[in-house]
CSV table of C-alpha atoms and ligand atoms in Angstrom, one decimal:
chain,number,residue,atom,x,y,z
A,130,MET,CA,2.4,9.3,11.2
A,131,ARG,CA,1.4,12.3,9.1
A,132,ILE,CA,-0.1,11.5,5.7
A,133,ASP,CA,-0.6,14.2,3.0
A,134,VAL,CA,-2.4,13.5,-0.2
A,135,VAL,CA,-2.4,15.9,-3.1
A,136,THR,CA,-5.0,15.1,-5.8
A,137,ILE,CA,-7.5,16.7,-8.1
A,138,PHE,CA,-10.2,14.4,-6.5
A,139,PRO,CA,-10.0,14.9,-2.7
A,140,GLY,CA,-13.4,13.2,-2.5
A,141,TYR,CA,-11.9,10.0,-3.8
A,142,LEU,CA,-9.8,9.7,-0.6
A,143,ALA,CA,-12.9,10.0,1.7
A,144,PRO,CA,-12.5,6.3,2.7
A,145,LEU,CA,-9.3,7.2,4.6
A,146,ARG,CA,-11.7,8.6,7.2
A,147,GLU,CA,-13.7,5.3,7.5
A,148,SER,CA,-13.3,2.1,9.3
A,149,LEU,CA,-9.9,1.0,10.6
A,150,LEU,CA,-8.2,4.1,9.2
A,151,GLY,CA,-10.8,6.4,10.6
A,152,ARG,CA,-10.4,4.8,14.1
A,153,ALA,CA,-6.6,5.2,13.8
A,154,ALA,CA,-7.0,8.9,12.9
A,155,ASP,CA,-9.5,9.4,15.9
A,156,ALA,CA,-6.9,7.7,18.2
A,157,GLY,CA,-4.2,10.1,16.9
A,158,LEU,CA,-2.1,7.3,15.4
A,159,ILE,CA,-2.3,8.8,11.9
A,160,GLU,CA,-3.1,12.3,10.8
A,161,VAL,CA,-4.4,12.6,7.3
A,162,ALA,CA,-4.6,15.9,5.3
A,163,LEU,CA,-6.1,16.0,1.8
A,164,HIS,CA,-5.1,18.8,-0.6
A,165,ASP,CA,-6.8,19.8,-3.8
A,166,LEU,CA,-4.2,20.3,-6.5
A,167,ARG,CA,-6.4,22.8,-8.3
A,168,SER,CA,-6.1,25.3,-5.4
A,169,TRP,CA,-2.5,26.0,-6.7
A,170,THR,CA,-3.6,26.9,-10.2
A,171,HIS,CA,-3.9,30.5,-11.3
A,172,ASP,CA,-6.1,30.4,-14.4
A,173,VAL,CA,-9.9,30.5,-14.5
A,174,HIS,CA,-10.1,27.0,-15.9
A,175,GLN,CA,-7.8,25.7,-13.1
A,176,THR,CA,-5.7,23.8,-15.7
A,177,VAL,CA,-3.5,21.1,-14.4
A,178,ASP,CA,-2.4,19.4,-17.6
A,179,ASP,CA,-1.0,20.1,-21.0
A,180,ALA,CA,0.0,18.3,-24.3
A,181,PRO,CA,3.1,16.1,-24.1
A,182,TYR,CA,6.4,17.2,-25.7
A,183,GLY,CA,7.2,14.8,-28.5
A,184,GLY,CA,3.5,14.2,-29.2
A,185,GLY,CA,1.4,11.2,-28.4
A,186,PRO,CA,-2.0,10.6,-26.8
A,187,GLY,CA,-3.1,11.9,-23.5
A,188,MET,CA,-2.1,14.8,-21.4
A,189,VAL,CA,0.8,15.4,-18.9
A,190,MET,CA,0.3,17.1,-15.6
A,191,ARG,CA,2.1,20.5,-15.5
A,192,PRO,CA,5.2,20.9,-13.3
A,193,GLN,CA,4.5,24.5,-12.1
A,194,VAL,CA,1.3,23.6,-10.4
A,195,TRP,CA,2.8,20.5,-8.8
A,196,GLY,CA,5.8,22.5,-7.7
A,197,GLU,CA,3.7,25.1,-6.0
A,198,ALA,CA,1.5,22.5,-4.4
A,199,LEU,CA,4.3,20.3,-3.1
A,200,ASP,CA,6.4,23.2,-1.8
A,201,ALA,CA,3.3,24.4,0.2
A,202,VAL,CA,2.3,21.0,1.5
A,203,ILE,CA,5.8,20.0,2.5
A,204,ALA,CA,6.3,23.3,4.4
A,205,SER,CA,3.0,22.9,6.2
A,206,ASP,CA,4.5,20.3,8.7
A,207,SER,CA,8.0,20.0,10.1
A,208,ARG,CA,8.4,16.3,9.9
A,209,PRO,CA,10.8,15.0,7.2
A,210,PRO,CA,8.8,13.7,4.3
A,211,ARG,CA,9.1,10.8,1.9
A,212,LEU,CA,7.3,11.6,-1.4
A,213,VAL,CA,5.3,8.7,-2.9
A,214,VAL,CA,4.1,9.0,-6.5
A,215,PRO,CA,1.9,6.1,-7.6
A,216,ALA,CA,2.5,5.2,-11.2
A,217,PRO,CA,2.2,2.0,-13.3
A,218,ALA,CA,5.8,2.5,-14.3
A,219,GLY,CA,6.9,2.6,-10.6
A,220,ARG,CA,8.8,-0.1,-8.5
A,221,SER,CA,6.5,-2.8,-7.1
A,222,PHE,CA,4.8,-1.9,-3.8
A,223,THR,CA,5.1,-5.0,-1.6
A,224,GLN,CA,4.7,-6.0,2.0
A,225,ALA,CA,8.4,-5.1,2.4
A,226,THR,CA,7.7,-1.6,1.1
A,227,ALA,CA,4.7,-1.3,3.5
A,228,ARG,CA,7.0,-2.3,6.4
A,229,ALA,CA,9.6,0.3,5.4
A,230,TYR,CA,6.9,3.0,5.0
A,231,ALA,CA,5.5,2.2,8.4
A,232,THR,CA,8.7,3.5,10.0
A,233,GLU,CA,8.4,6.9,8.3
A,234,GLN,CA,7.2,10.0,10.2
A,235,ARG,CA,5.6,11.5,7.1
A,236,LEU,CA,4.4,10.2,3.7
A,237,VAL,CA,3.3,12.7,1.1
A,238,PHE,CA,1.4,11.2,-1.9
A,239,ALA,CA,1.2,13.0,-5.3
A,240,CYS,CA,-1.7,11.5,-7.3
A,241,GLY,CA,-1.1,11.8,-11.0
A,242,ARG,CA,-3.9,11.5,-13.6
A,243,TYR,CA,-3.8,11.4,-17.4
A,244,GLU,CA,-0.4,10.2,-18.7
A,245,GLY,CA,1.3,11.1,-15.4
A,246,ILE,CA,3.2,14.1,-14.0
A,247,ASP,CA,6.1,15.9,-15.8
A,248,GLN,CA,9.2,13.9,-14.8
A,249,ARG,CA,11.0,17.0,-13.6
A,250,VAL,CA,8.8,17.1,-10.5
A,251,VAL,CA,10.1,13.7,-9.3
A,252,ASP,CA,13.7,14.6,-10.4
A,253,HIS,CA,13.5,18.0,-8.5
A,254,TYR,CA,12.3,16.6,-5.2
A,255,SER,CA,14.6,13.6,-5.4
A,256,ARG,CA,17.4,16.0,-4.7
A,257,GLN,CA,15.8,17.2,-1.5
A,258,PHE,CA,14.4,14.0,0.2
A,259,PRO,CA,13.5,10.4,-0.6
A,260,VAL,CA,11.0,10.1,-3.6
A,261,ASP,CA,9.5,6.8,-4.8
A,262,GLU,CA,7.5,6.1,-7.9
A,263,VAL,CA,5.5,2.9,-6.9
A,264,SER,CA,3.1,0.6,-8.7
A,265,ILE,CA,0.5,-1.5,-6.9
A,266,GLY,CA,0.4,-4.1,-9.7
A,267,ASP,CA,0.7,-4.9,-13.3
A,268,TYR,CA,-2.4,-3.2,-14.5
A,269,VAL,CA,-3.2,0.4,-15.4
A,270,LEU,CA,-5.6,2.6,-13.3
A,271,VAL,CA,-7.0,5.9,-14.3
A,272,GLY,CA,-5.0,7.7,-11.6
A,273,GLY,CA,-3.0,7.3,-8.4
A,274,GLU,CA,-5.9,7.8,-6.0
A,275,ALA,CA,-7.0,4.1,-5.7
A,276,ALA,CA,-3.3,3.2,-5.3
A,277,VAL,CA,-3.0,5.6,-2.4
A,278,LEU,CA,-6.0,4.0,-0.6
A,279,VAL,CA,-4.3,0.6,-1.0
A,280,ILE,CA,-0.8,1.8,0.1
A,281,VAL,CA,-2.1,3.7,3.2
A,282,GLU,CA,-4.3,0.8,4.3
A,283,ALA,CA,-1.3,-1.6,4.0
A,284,VAL,CA,1.0,0.7,5.9
A,285,ALA,CA,-1.5,1.9,8.6
A,286,ARG,CA,-2.4,-1.6,9.8
A,287,LEU,CA,1.3,-2.1,10.6
A,288,LEU,CA,1.5,0.9,12.9
A,289,PRO,CA,1.5,0.0,16.6
A,290,GLY,CA,-2.0,0.3,18.1
A,291,VAL,CA,-3.9,0.3,14.8
A,292,LEU,CA,-4.9,-3.4,14.8
A,293,GLY,CA,-6.6,-4.8,17.8
A,294,ASN,CA,-4.3,-7.8,17.9
A,295,PRO,CA,-0.7,-7.1,16.7
A,296,ARG,CA,-0.2,-10.8,16.0
A,297,SER,CA,-2.5,-10.5,13.0
A,298,ALA,CA,0.0,-8.3,11.3
A,299,ALA,CA,2.9,-10.4,12.3
A,300,GLU,CA,1.3,-13.7,11.1
A,301,ASP,CA,-0.5,-12.7,7.9
A,302,SER,CA,0.3,-13.6,4.3
A,303,PHE,CA,3.8,-12.5,3.2
A,304,SER,CA,5.2,-11.8,6.7
A,305,ASP,CA,7.1,-15.1,6.4
A,306,GLY,CA,7.3,-15.0,2.6
A,307,LEU,CA,4.4,-17.5,2.2
A,308,LEU,CA,0.7,-17.2,1.6
A,309,GLU,CA,-1.5,-17.8,4.6
A,310,GLY,CA,-3.3,-21.1,4.7
A,311,PRO,CA,-7.1,-21.6,5.2
A,312,ALA,CA,-8.9,-20.5,8.4
A,313,TYR,CA,-12.0,-22.0,10.1
A,314,THR,CA,-14.4,-21.0,12.9
A,315,ARG,CA,-17.6,-22.5,14.4
A,316,PRO,CA,-19.7,-24.6,13.6
A,317,GLU,CA,-17.6,-27.8,13.6
A,318,VAL,CA,-19.6,-29.1,10.6
A,319,TRP,CA,-21.1,-26.8,8.0
A,320,ARG,CA,-23.0,-28.1,5.0
A,321,GLY,CA,-21.4,-31.5,5.5
A,322,GLN,CA,-17.9,-30.1,5.7
A,323,ALA,CA,-16.0,-30.7,8.9
A,324,VAL,CA,-13.2,-28.5,10.3
A,325,PRO,CA,-9.9,-30.3,10.0
A,326,GLU,CA,-9.5,-32.6,13.0
A,327,VAL,CA,-6.0,-31.3,13.9
A,328,LEU,CA,-7.3,-27.8,14.6
A,329,ARG,CA,-9.6,-29.2,17.3
A,330,SER,CA,-6.9,-31.4,18.8
A,331,GLY,CA,-5.4,-28.8,21.2
A,332,ASN,CA,-1.9,-30.1,20.1
A,333,HIS,CA,-0.2,-26.8,19.4
A,334,GLY,CA,2.9,-28.3,17.8
A,335,ALA,CA,0.7,-30.4,15.4
A,336,ILE,CA,-1.4,-27.3,14.7
A,337,ALA,CA,1.6,-25.2,13.8
A,338,ARG,CA,3.0,-27.9,11.6
A,339,TRP,CA,-0.4,-28.4,9.8
A,340,ARG,CA,-0.7,-24.6,9.2
A,341,ARG,CA,2.9,-24.4,7.9
A,342,ASP,CA,2.2,-27.3,5.5
A,343,ARG,CA,-1.0,-25.7,4.2
A,344,ALA,CA,0.8,-22.4,3.7
A,345,LEU,CA,3.6,-24.1,1.8
A,346,GLU,CA,1.1,-26.2,-0.3
A,347,ARG,CA,-1.0,-23.1,-1.2
A,348,THR,CA,2.1,-21.0,-2.0
A,349,ALA,CA,3.5,-23.8,-4.2
A,350,LYS,CA,0.2,-24.0,-6.1
A,351,ARG,CA,-0.8,-20.3,-6.4
A,352,ARG,CA,2.5,-18.4,-6.2
A,353,PRO,CA,5.5,-20.7,-7.1
A,354,ASP,CA,7.5,-17.5,-7.6
A,355,LEU,CA,7.3,-16.7,-3.9
A,356,LEU,CA,8.4,-20.2,-2.9
A,357,ALA,CA,11.3,-20.0,-5.4
A,358,ALA,CA,12.4,-16.6,-3.9
A,359,LEU,CA,12.4,-17.9,-0.3
A,360,PRO,CA,16.0,-18.1,1.1
A,361,GLU,CA,17.1,-21.6,2.0
A,362,ASP,CA,17.4,-20.7,5.7
A,363,ARG,CA,13.6,-19.9,5.8
A,364,LEU,CA,12.7,-23.5,5.2
A,365,ASP,CA,13.1,-26.2,7.8
A,366,ALA,CA,13.7,-29.9,7.3
A,367,ALA,CA,10.0,-30.8,7.4
A,368,ASP,CA,9.3,-28.1,4.7
A,369,GLN,CA,11.4,-29.9,2.1
A,370,ALA,CA,8.4,-32.0,0.9
A,371,PHE,CA,7.1,-29.0,-0.9
B,682,LIG,N1,-1.6,4.7,-11.5
B,682,LIG,C1,-2.1,4.1,-12.6
B,682,LIG,N2,-1.9,2.7,-12.6
B,682,LIG,C2,-1.2,2.5,-11.4
B,682,LIG,C3,-0.7,1.3,-10.8
B,682,LIG,N3,-0.8,0.1,-11.3
B,682,LIG,N4,-0.1,1.5,-9.6
B,682,LIG,C4,0.0,2.7,-9.0
B,682,LIG,N5,-0.4,3.8,-9.6
B,682,LIG,C5,-1.0,3.7,-10.8
């Protein structure tokens, strides 16, 4: 997968070259290119923003500089892009979005700052290829950069070969619509607390049932909205207690 990020703070995206993502890049599974938006400005101050039409606080990012930047970045690779614009007013980014993005050949991220990017940029590119404005949660960040780190990490770990054990991605929270239950490792007793007996029983059926019950219990307590949204056919007879 090819990932392009256009930002006024390329240094902010340095973590994309670390850890799991760095290894995925080294292995050729993802290819990341960072682009400094200011290199498409033409004035000495490298201005990227201007006052909003209609008044109000904050500044809006200028469409000309974004247009030149995105035209050049998109033309720099032949794979068909999906443009992703992180914004608090976007559609929610979820595990389902991550799974959909993991099937794309190319994601191009446009990081807005200030009060956002002139809307005509999104409207213009939407006529050429898929464009999504996405929010990573109901809170406001200073810019899209931290959101890009979140989205790229969530997507990259789903790509074949990125995780050591592909079952981790298949079995984690949200993959079955539920939160994951608790996990334990050695020692058997730590500070007076024993690992639940059933996990040491070797009875795989009982272990699977126990894990399912803990996932249901945790989801009911912490995220009743997820449980309520679960289609009937995703619950079995033994689940009905929750
Ligand atoms: N930019 C500012 N706030 C954001 C959010 N919650 N999600 C995505 N991008 C943002």
